[in-house]
CSV table of C-alpha atoms and ligand atoms in Angstrom, one decimal:
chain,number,residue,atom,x,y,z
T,5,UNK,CA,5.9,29.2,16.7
T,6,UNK,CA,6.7,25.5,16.6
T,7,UNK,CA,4.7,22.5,16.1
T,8,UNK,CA,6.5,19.8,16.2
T,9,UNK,CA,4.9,17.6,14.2
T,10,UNK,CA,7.0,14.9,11.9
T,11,UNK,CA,5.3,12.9,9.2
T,12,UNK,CA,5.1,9.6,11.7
T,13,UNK,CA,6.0,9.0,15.5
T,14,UNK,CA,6.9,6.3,17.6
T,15,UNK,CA,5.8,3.6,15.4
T,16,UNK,CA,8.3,1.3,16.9
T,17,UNK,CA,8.4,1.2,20.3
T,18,UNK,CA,10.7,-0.1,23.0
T,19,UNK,CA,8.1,-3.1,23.7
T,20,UNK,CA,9.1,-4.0,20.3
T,21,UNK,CA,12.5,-4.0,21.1
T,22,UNK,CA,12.3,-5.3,24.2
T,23,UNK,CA,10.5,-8.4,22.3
T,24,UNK,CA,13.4,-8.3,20.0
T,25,UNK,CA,16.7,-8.3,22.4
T,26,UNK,CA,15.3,-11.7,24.3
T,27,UNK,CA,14.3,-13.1,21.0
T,28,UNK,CA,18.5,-12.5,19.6
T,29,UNK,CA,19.6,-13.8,22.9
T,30,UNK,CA,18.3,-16.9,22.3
T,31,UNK,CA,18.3,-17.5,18.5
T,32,UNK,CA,21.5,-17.7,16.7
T,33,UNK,CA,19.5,-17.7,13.2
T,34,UNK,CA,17.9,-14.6,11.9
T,35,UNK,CA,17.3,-15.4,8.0
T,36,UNK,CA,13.5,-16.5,7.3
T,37,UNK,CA,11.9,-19.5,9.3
T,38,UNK,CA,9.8,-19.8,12.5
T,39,UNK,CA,9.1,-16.3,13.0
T,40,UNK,CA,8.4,-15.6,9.2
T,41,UNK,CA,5.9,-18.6,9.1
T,42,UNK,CA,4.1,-17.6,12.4
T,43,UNK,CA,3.6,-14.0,11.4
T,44,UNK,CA,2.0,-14.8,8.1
T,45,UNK,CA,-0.1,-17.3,9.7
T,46,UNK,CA,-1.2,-14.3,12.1
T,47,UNK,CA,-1.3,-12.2,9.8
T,48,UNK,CA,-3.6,-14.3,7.3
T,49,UNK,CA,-6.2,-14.6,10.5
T,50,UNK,CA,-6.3,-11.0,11.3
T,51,UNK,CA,-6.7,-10.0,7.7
T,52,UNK,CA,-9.3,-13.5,6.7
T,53,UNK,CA,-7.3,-15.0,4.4
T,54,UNK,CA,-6.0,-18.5,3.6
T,55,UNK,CA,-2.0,-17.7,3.0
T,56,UNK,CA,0.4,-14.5,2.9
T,57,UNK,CA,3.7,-14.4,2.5
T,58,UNK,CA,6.0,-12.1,4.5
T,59,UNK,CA,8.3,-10.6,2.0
T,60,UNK,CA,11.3,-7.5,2.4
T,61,UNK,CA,9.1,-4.4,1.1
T,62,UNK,CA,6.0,-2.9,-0.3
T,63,UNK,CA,7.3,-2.4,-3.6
T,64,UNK,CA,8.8,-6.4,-3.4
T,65,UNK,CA,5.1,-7.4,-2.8
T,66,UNK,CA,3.9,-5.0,-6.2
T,67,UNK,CA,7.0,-6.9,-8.1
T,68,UNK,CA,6.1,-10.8,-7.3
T,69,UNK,CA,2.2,-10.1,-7.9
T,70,UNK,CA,2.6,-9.0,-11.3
T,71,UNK,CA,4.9,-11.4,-12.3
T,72,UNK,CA,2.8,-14.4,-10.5
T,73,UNK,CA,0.2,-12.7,-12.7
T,74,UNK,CA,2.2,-13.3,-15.8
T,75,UNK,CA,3.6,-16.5,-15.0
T,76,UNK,CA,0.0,-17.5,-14.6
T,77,UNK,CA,-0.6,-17.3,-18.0
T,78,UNK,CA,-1.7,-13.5,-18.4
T,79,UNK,CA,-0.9,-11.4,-20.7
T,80,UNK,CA,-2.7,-7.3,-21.9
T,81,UNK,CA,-3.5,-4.2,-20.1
T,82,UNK,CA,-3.7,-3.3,-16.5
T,83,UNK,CA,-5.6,-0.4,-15.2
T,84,UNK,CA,-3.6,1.6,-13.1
T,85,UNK,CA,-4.3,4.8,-11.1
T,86,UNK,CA,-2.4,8.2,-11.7
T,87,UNK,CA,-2.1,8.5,-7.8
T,88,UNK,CA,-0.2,5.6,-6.5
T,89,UNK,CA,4.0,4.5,-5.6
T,90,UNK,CA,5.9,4.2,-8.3
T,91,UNK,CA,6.5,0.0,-7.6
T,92,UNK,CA,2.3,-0.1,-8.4
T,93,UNK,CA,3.5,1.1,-11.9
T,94,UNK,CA,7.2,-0.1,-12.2
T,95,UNK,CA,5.9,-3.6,-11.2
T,96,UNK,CA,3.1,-3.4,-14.3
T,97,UNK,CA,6.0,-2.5,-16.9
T,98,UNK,CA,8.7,-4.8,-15.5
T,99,UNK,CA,6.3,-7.7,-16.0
T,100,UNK,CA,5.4,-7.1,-19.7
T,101,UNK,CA,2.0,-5.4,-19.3
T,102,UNK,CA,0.7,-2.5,-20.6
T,103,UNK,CA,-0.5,0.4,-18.0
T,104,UNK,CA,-3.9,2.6,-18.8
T,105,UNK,CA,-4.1,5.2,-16.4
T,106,UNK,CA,-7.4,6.3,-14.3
T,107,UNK,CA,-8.2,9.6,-12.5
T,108,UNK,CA,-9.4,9.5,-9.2
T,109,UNK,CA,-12.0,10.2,-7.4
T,110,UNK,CA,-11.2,13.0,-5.6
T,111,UNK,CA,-13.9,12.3,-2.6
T,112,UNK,CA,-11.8,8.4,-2.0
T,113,UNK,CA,-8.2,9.4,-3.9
T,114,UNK,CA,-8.6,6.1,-5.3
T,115,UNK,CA,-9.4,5.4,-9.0
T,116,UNK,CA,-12.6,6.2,-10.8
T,117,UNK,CA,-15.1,3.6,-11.0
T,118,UNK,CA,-16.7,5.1,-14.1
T,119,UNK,CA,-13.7,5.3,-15.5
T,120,UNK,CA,-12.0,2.0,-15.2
T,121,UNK,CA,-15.9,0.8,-16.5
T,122,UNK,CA,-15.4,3.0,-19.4
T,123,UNK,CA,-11.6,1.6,-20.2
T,124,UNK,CA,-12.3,-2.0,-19.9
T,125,UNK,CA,-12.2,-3.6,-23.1
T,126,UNK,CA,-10.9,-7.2,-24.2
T,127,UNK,CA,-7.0,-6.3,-23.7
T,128,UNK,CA,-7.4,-5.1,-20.1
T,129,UNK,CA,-7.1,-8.5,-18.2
T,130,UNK,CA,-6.2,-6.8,-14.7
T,131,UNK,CA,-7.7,-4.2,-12.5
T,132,UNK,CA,-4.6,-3.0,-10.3
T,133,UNK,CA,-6.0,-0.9,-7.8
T,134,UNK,CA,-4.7,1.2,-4.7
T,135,UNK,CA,-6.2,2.1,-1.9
T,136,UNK,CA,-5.1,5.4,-0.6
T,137,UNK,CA,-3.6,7.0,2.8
T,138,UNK,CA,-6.2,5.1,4.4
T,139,UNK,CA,-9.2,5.3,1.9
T,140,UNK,CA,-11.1,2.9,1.0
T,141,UNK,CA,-11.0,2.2,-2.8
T,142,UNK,CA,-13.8,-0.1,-3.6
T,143,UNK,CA,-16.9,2.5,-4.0
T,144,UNK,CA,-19.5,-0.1,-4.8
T,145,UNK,CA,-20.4,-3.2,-5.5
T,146,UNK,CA,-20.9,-2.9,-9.0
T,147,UNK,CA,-17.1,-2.4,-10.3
T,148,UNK,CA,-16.7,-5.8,-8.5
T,149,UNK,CA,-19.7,-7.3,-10.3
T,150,UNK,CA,-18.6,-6.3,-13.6
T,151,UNK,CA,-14.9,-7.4,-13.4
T,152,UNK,CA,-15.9,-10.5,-12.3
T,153,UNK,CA,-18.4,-11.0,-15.5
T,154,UNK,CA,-15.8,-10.0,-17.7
T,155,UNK,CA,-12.8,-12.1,-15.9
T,156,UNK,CA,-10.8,-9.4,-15.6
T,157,UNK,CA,-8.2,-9.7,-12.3
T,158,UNK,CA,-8.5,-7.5,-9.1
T,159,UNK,CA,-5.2,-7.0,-8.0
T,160,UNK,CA,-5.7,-4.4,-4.4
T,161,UNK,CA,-2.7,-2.5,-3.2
T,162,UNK,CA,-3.5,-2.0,0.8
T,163,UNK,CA,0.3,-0.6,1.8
T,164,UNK,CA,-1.3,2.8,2.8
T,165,UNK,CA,-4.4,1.6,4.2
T,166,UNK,CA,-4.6,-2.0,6.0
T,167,UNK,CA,-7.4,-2.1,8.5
T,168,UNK,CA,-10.0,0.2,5.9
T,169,UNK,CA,-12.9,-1.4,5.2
T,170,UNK,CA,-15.8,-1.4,2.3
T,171,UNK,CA,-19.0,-2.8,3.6
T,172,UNK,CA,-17.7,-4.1,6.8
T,173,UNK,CA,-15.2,-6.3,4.7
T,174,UNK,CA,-11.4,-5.7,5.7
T,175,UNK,CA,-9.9,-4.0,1.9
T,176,UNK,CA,-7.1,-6.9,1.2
T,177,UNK,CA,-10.1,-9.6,0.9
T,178,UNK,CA,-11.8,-8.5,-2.5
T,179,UNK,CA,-9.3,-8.8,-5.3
T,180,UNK,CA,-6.7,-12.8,-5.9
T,181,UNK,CA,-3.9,-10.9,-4.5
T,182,UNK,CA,-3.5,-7.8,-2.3
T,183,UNK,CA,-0.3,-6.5,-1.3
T,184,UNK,CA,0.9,-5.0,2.2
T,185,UNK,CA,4.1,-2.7,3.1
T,186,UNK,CA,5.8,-2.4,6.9
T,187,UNK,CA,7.9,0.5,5.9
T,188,UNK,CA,7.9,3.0,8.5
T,189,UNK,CA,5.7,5.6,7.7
T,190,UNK,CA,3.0,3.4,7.5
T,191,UNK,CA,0.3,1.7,10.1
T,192,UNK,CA,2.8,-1.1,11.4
T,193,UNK,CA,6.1,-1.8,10.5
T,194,UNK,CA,8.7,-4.6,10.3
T,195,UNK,CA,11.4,-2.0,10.0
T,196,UNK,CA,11.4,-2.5,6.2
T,197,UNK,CA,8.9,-5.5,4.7
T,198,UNK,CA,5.6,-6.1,3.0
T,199,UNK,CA,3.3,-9.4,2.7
T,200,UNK,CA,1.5,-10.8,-0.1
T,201,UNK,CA,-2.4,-12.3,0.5
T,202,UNK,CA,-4.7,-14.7,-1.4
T,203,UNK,CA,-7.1,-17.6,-0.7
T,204,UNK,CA,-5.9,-19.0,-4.2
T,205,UNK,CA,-3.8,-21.9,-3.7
T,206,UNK,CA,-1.4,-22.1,-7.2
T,207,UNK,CA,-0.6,-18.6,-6.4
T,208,UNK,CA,0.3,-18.6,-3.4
T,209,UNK,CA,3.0,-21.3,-4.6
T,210,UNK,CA,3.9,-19.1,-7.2
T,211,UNK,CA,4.2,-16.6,-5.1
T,212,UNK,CA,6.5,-18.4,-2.5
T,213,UNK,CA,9.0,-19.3,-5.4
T,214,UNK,CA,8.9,-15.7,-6.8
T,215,UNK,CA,10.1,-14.9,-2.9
T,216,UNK,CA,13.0,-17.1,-3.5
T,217,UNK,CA,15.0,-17.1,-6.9
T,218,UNK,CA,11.7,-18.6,-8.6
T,219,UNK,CA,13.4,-22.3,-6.8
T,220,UNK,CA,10.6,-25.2,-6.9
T,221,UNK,CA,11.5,-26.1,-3.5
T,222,UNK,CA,9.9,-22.9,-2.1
T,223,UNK,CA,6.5,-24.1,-3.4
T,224,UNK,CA,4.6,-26.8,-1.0
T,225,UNK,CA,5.4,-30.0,-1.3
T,226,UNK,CA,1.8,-31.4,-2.7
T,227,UNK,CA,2.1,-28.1,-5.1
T,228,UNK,CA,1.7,-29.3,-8.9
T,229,UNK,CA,3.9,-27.0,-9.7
T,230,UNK,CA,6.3,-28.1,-7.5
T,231,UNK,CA,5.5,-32.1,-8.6
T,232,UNK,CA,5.4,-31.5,-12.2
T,233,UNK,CA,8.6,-29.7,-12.6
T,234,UNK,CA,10.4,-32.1,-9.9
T,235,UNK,CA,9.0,-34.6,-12.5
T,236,UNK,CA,10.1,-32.6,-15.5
T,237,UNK,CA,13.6,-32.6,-14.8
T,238,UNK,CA,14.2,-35.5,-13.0
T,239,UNK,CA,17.0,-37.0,-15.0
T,240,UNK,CA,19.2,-33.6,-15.2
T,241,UNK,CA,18.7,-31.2,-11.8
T,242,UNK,CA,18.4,-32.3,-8.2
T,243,UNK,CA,14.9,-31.3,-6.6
T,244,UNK,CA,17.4,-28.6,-4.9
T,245,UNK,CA,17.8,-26.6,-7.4
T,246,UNK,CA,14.9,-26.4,-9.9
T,247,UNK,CA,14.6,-22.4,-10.9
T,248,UNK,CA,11.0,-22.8,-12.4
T,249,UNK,CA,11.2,-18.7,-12.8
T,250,UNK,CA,13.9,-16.1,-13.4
T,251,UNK,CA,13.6,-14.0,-9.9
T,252,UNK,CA,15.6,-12.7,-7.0
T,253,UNK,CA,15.9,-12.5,-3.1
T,254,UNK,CA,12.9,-10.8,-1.6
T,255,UNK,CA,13.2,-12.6,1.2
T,256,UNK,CA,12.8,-10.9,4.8
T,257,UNK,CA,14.0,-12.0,8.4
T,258,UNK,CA,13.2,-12.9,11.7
T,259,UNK,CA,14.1,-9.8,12.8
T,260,UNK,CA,11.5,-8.0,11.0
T,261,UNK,CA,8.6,-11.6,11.9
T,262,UNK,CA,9.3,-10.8,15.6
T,263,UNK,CA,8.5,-7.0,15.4
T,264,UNK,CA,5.5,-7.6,13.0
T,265,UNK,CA,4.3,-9.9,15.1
T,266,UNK,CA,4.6,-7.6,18.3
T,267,UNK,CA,2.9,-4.4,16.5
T,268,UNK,CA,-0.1,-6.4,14.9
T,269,UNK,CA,-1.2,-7.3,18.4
T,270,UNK,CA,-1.7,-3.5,18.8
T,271,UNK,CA,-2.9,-2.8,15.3
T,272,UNK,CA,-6.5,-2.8,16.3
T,273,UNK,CA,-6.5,-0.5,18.6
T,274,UNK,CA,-4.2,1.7,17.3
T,275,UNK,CA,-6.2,2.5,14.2
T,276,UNK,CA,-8.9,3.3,16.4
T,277,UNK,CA,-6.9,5.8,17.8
T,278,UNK,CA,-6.2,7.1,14.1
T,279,UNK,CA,-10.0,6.6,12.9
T,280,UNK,CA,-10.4,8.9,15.8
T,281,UNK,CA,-8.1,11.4,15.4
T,282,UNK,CA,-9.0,11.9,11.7
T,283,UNK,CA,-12.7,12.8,12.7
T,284,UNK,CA,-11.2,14.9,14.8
T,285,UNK,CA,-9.0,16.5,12.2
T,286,UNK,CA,-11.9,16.5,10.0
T,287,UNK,CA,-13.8,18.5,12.3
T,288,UNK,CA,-11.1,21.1,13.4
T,289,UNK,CA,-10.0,21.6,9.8
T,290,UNK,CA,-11.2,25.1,7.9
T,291,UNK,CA,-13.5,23.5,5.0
T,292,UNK,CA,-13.8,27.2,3.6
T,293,UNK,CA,-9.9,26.4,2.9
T,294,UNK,CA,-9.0,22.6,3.0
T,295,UNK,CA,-11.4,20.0,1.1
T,296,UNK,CA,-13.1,18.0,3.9
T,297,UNK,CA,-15.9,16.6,1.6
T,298,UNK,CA,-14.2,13.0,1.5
T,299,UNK,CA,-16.2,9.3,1.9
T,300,UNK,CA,-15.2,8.4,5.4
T,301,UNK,CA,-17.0,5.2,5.9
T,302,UNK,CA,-14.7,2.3,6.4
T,303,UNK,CA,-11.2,4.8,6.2
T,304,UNK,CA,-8.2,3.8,8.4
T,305,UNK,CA,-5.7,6.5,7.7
T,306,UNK,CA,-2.3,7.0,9.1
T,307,UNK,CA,-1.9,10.4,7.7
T,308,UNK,CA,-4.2,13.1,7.1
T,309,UNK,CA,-5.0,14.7,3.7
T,310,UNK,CA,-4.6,18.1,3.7
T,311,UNK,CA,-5.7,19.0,-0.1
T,312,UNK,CA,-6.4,23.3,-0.8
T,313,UNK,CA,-10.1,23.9,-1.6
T,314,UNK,CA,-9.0,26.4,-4.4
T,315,UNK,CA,-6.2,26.0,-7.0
T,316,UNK,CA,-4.2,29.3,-5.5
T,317,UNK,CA,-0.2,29.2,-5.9
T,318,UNK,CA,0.3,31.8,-3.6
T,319,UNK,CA,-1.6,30.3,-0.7
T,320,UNK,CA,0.5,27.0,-1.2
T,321,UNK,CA,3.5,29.3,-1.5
T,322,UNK,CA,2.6,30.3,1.9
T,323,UNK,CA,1.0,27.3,3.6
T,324,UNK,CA,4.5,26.0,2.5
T,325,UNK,CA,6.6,28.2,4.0
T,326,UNK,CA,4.4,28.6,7.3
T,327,UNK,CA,4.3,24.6,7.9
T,328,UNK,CA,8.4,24.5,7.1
T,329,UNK,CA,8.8,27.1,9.7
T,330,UNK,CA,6.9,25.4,12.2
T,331,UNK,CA,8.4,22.0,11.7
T,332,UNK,CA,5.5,20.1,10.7
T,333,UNK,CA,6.8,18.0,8.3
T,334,UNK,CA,4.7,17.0,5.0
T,335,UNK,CA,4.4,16.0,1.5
T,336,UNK,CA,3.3,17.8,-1.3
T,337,UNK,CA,1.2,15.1,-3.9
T,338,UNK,CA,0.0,13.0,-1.4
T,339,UNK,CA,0.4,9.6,-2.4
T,340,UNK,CA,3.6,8.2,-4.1
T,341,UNK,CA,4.2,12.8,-5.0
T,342,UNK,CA,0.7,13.1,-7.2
T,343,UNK,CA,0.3,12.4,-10.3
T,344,UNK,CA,2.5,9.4,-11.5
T,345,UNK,CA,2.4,10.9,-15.5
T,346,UNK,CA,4.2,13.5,-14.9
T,347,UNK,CA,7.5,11.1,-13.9
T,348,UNK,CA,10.4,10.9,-15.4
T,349,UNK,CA,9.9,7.2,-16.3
T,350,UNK,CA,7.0,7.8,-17.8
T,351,UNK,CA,8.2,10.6,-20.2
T,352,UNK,CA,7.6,8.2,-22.9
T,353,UNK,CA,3.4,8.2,-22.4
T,354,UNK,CA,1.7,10.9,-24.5
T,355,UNK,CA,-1.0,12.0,-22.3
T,356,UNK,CA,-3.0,15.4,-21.4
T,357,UNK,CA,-3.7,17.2,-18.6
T,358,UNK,CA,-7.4,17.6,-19.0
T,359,UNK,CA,-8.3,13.9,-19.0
T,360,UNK,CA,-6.7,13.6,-15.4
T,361,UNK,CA,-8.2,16.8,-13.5
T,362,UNK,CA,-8.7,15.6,-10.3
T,363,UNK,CA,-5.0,13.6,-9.9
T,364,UNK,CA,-3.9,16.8,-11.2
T,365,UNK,CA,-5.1,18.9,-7.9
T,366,UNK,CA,-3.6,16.8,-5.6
T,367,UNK,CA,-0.6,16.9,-7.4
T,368,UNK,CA,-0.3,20.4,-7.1
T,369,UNK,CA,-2.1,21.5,-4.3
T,370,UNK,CA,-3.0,18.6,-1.8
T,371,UNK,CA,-0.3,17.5,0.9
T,372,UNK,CA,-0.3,14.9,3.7
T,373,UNK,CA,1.0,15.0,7.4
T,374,UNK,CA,0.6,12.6,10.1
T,375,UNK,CA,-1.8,10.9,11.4
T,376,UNK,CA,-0.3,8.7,14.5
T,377,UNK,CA,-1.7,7.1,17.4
T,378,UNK,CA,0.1,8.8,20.3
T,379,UNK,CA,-1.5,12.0,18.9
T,380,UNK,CA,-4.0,13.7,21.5
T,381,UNK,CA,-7.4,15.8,20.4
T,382,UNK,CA,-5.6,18.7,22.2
T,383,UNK,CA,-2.9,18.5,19.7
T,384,UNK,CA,-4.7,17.9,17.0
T,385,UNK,CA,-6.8,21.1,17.6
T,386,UNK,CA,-4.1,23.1,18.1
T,387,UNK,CA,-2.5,22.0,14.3
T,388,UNK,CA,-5.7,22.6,12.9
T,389,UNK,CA,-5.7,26.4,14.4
T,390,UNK,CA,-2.8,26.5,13.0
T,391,UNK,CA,-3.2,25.1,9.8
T,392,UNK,CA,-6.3,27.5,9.6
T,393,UNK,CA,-4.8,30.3,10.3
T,394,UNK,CA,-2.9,30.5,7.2
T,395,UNK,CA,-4.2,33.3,5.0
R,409,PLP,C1,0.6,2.4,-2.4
R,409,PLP,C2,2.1,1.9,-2.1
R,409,PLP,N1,2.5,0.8,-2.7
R,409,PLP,C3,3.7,0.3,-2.5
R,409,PLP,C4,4.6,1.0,-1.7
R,409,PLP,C5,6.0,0.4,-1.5
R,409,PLP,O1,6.2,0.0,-0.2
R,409,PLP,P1,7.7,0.0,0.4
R,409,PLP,O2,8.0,1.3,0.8
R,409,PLP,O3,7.5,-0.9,1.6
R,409,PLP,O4,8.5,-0.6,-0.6
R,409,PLP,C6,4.2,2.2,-1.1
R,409,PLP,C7,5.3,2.9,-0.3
R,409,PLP,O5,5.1,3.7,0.5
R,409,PLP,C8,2.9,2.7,-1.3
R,409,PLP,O6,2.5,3.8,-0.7
């Protein structure tokens, strides 16, 4: 029996490249400028904040906010989680700080809020959270009280879950910087991209110049940074070429602006369709075999977690094999393939197995498959049948 179901579906449609063929027609330039500007601006209003910065991936956006974090002046720890994309991690270690790593909480997939309480001492300046496969992250309010009485940075990752909420708010509003991927599989995409958001002013500079090369010319004109270091070397480099920081190219293009901006007019209602059809996967799916038992207030998920109730190898053997044989395509460890410890670069961490129970599950016995809007109750039903028929 076949199922047909791959791990995302028509998330680029022919409007969008319908949008895209009379936009080449007319424009003979394609690297970043109108486009690029206009979709961060609408991008900043849908999410409520003051700037964002449209740059060419998820992981790009992870790189430039840790290193706007550092060329800010910070330097320690970061609390990390064990489930989460390796550029949430690589970005940490690339920028100089040191990662202590969370379990999750295996109702939300996103870090422990006891735990990250427990860890924070005076070296951890930065809380670098993700929200997972649509989860919200943020439990309650008192992690967010506590960080902010002991200064310690929120940093939220939304690439797997833009549109969640916690407590009405949009997740991507709580923390100085939260960071947004376009890549395919996820709720909208700009072919490849990501965007960076803030209210704060001298990072959003920061952040602009980290886009390009680290030039000063990238930062606002009225941006100190931008003034001071025009100032600084005014007798020996032209305003042109000031590189304030060592970076590179993360740049996107208009290409990728004028398909962004085409899908976010359908975002809204396209995670409603998702929000729907993960109650309705919720409801379909065997609880006496899959956890359902997860915190669904405020979730926006483009996939849906599909995580065995029981830690039994030969049922996963079997789920496996029953799923590849149908063609419904998924992947084992959830987020980012489970538990990031157990990466090759990370061999280098001692660390045990005990202290991360929950992570350790997923890794080895949850999945995800797809959660799209074209999807229809009736199909959804019949994967669950499906899916619950596995013995
Ligand atoms: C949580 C998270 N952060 C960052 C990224 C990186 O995004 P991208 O694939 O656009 O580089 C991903 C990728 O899927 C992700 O899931």
């Amino acid at each position: 029996m076949k199922i047909n179901w791959p791990l995302m579906d028509n998330n680029i449609i022919k409007d969008d490249m319908d949008v895209l063929i009379d936009f080449l027609k007319e424009t003979p330039r394609l690297t970043q400028s109108e486009q690029v500007a206009a979709f961060e601006e609408e991008w900043s209003k849908w999410l409520g904040v003051k700037y964002s910065v449209f740059v060419n991936s998820g992981a790009s956006a992870n790189f430039i906010t840790m290193h706007t974090l550092r060329a800010s002046g910070i330097v320690g720890k970061v609390i990390v989680p064990t489930l989460t994309w390796i550029s949430d991690i690589a970005s940490v270690l690339s920028a100089g700080f040191d990662p202590i790593f969370v379990d999750i909480n295996p109702k939300t997939l996103g870090m422990d809020t006891n735990q990250i309480i427990t860890k924070l001492d005076e070296q951890i300046r930065v809380v670098f959270l993700t929200h997972v496969q649509g989860f919200n992250a943020i439990s309650n309010w008192t992690l967010l009280g506590i960080l902010n009485e002991k200064n310690v940075t929120l940093i939220e990752d939304c690439c797997e879950s833009y549109g969640a909420t916690f407590n009405g708010y949009k997740i991507g509003t709580f923390g100085l910087i939260s960071n947004f991927s376009f890549y395919y599989a996820h709720h909208m995409s700009t072919i490849e991209g990501g965007m960076i958001c803030t209210d704060n002013q001298g990072i959003y500079n920061i952040v602009r110049m980290l886009r390009s090369h680290g030039m000063s010319r990238e930062a606002r004109p009225d941006a100190d940074i931008r003034i001071d270091l025009e100032e600084m070397y005014r007798d020996s480099l032209t305003p042109d070429f000031i590189f304030g920081y060592p970076s590179f190219n993360f740049r996107n293009t208009e290409i990728g602006a004028v398909i962004g901006r085409n899908q976010l007019k359908r975002l809204d209602e396209n995670n409603a369709k998702r929000i729907h059809n993960f109650d309705t996967f919720l409801n379909c799916i065997d609880s006496s075999k899959y956890r359902t038992d997860f915190v669904v207030e405020g979730n926006c998920n483009y996939a849906f977690p599909l995580i065995l109730k029981e830690p039994d190898v030969a049922f996963r053997e079997r789920l496996e094999i029953t799923m590849r044989d149908a063609d419904v395509e998924f992947r084992r460890g959830s987020s980012g393939g489970g538990n990031q410890l157990r990466q090759p670069y990370l061999s280098n961490i001692n660390w045990n197995p005990k202290d991360y129970p929950n992570v350790e599950h997923i890794h080895f016995f949850g999945y995800y498959i797809g959660n799209y809007p074209i999807l229809t109750d009736d199909r959804i039903m019949e994967l669950c049948k499906f899916l619950n028929s596995v013995e």
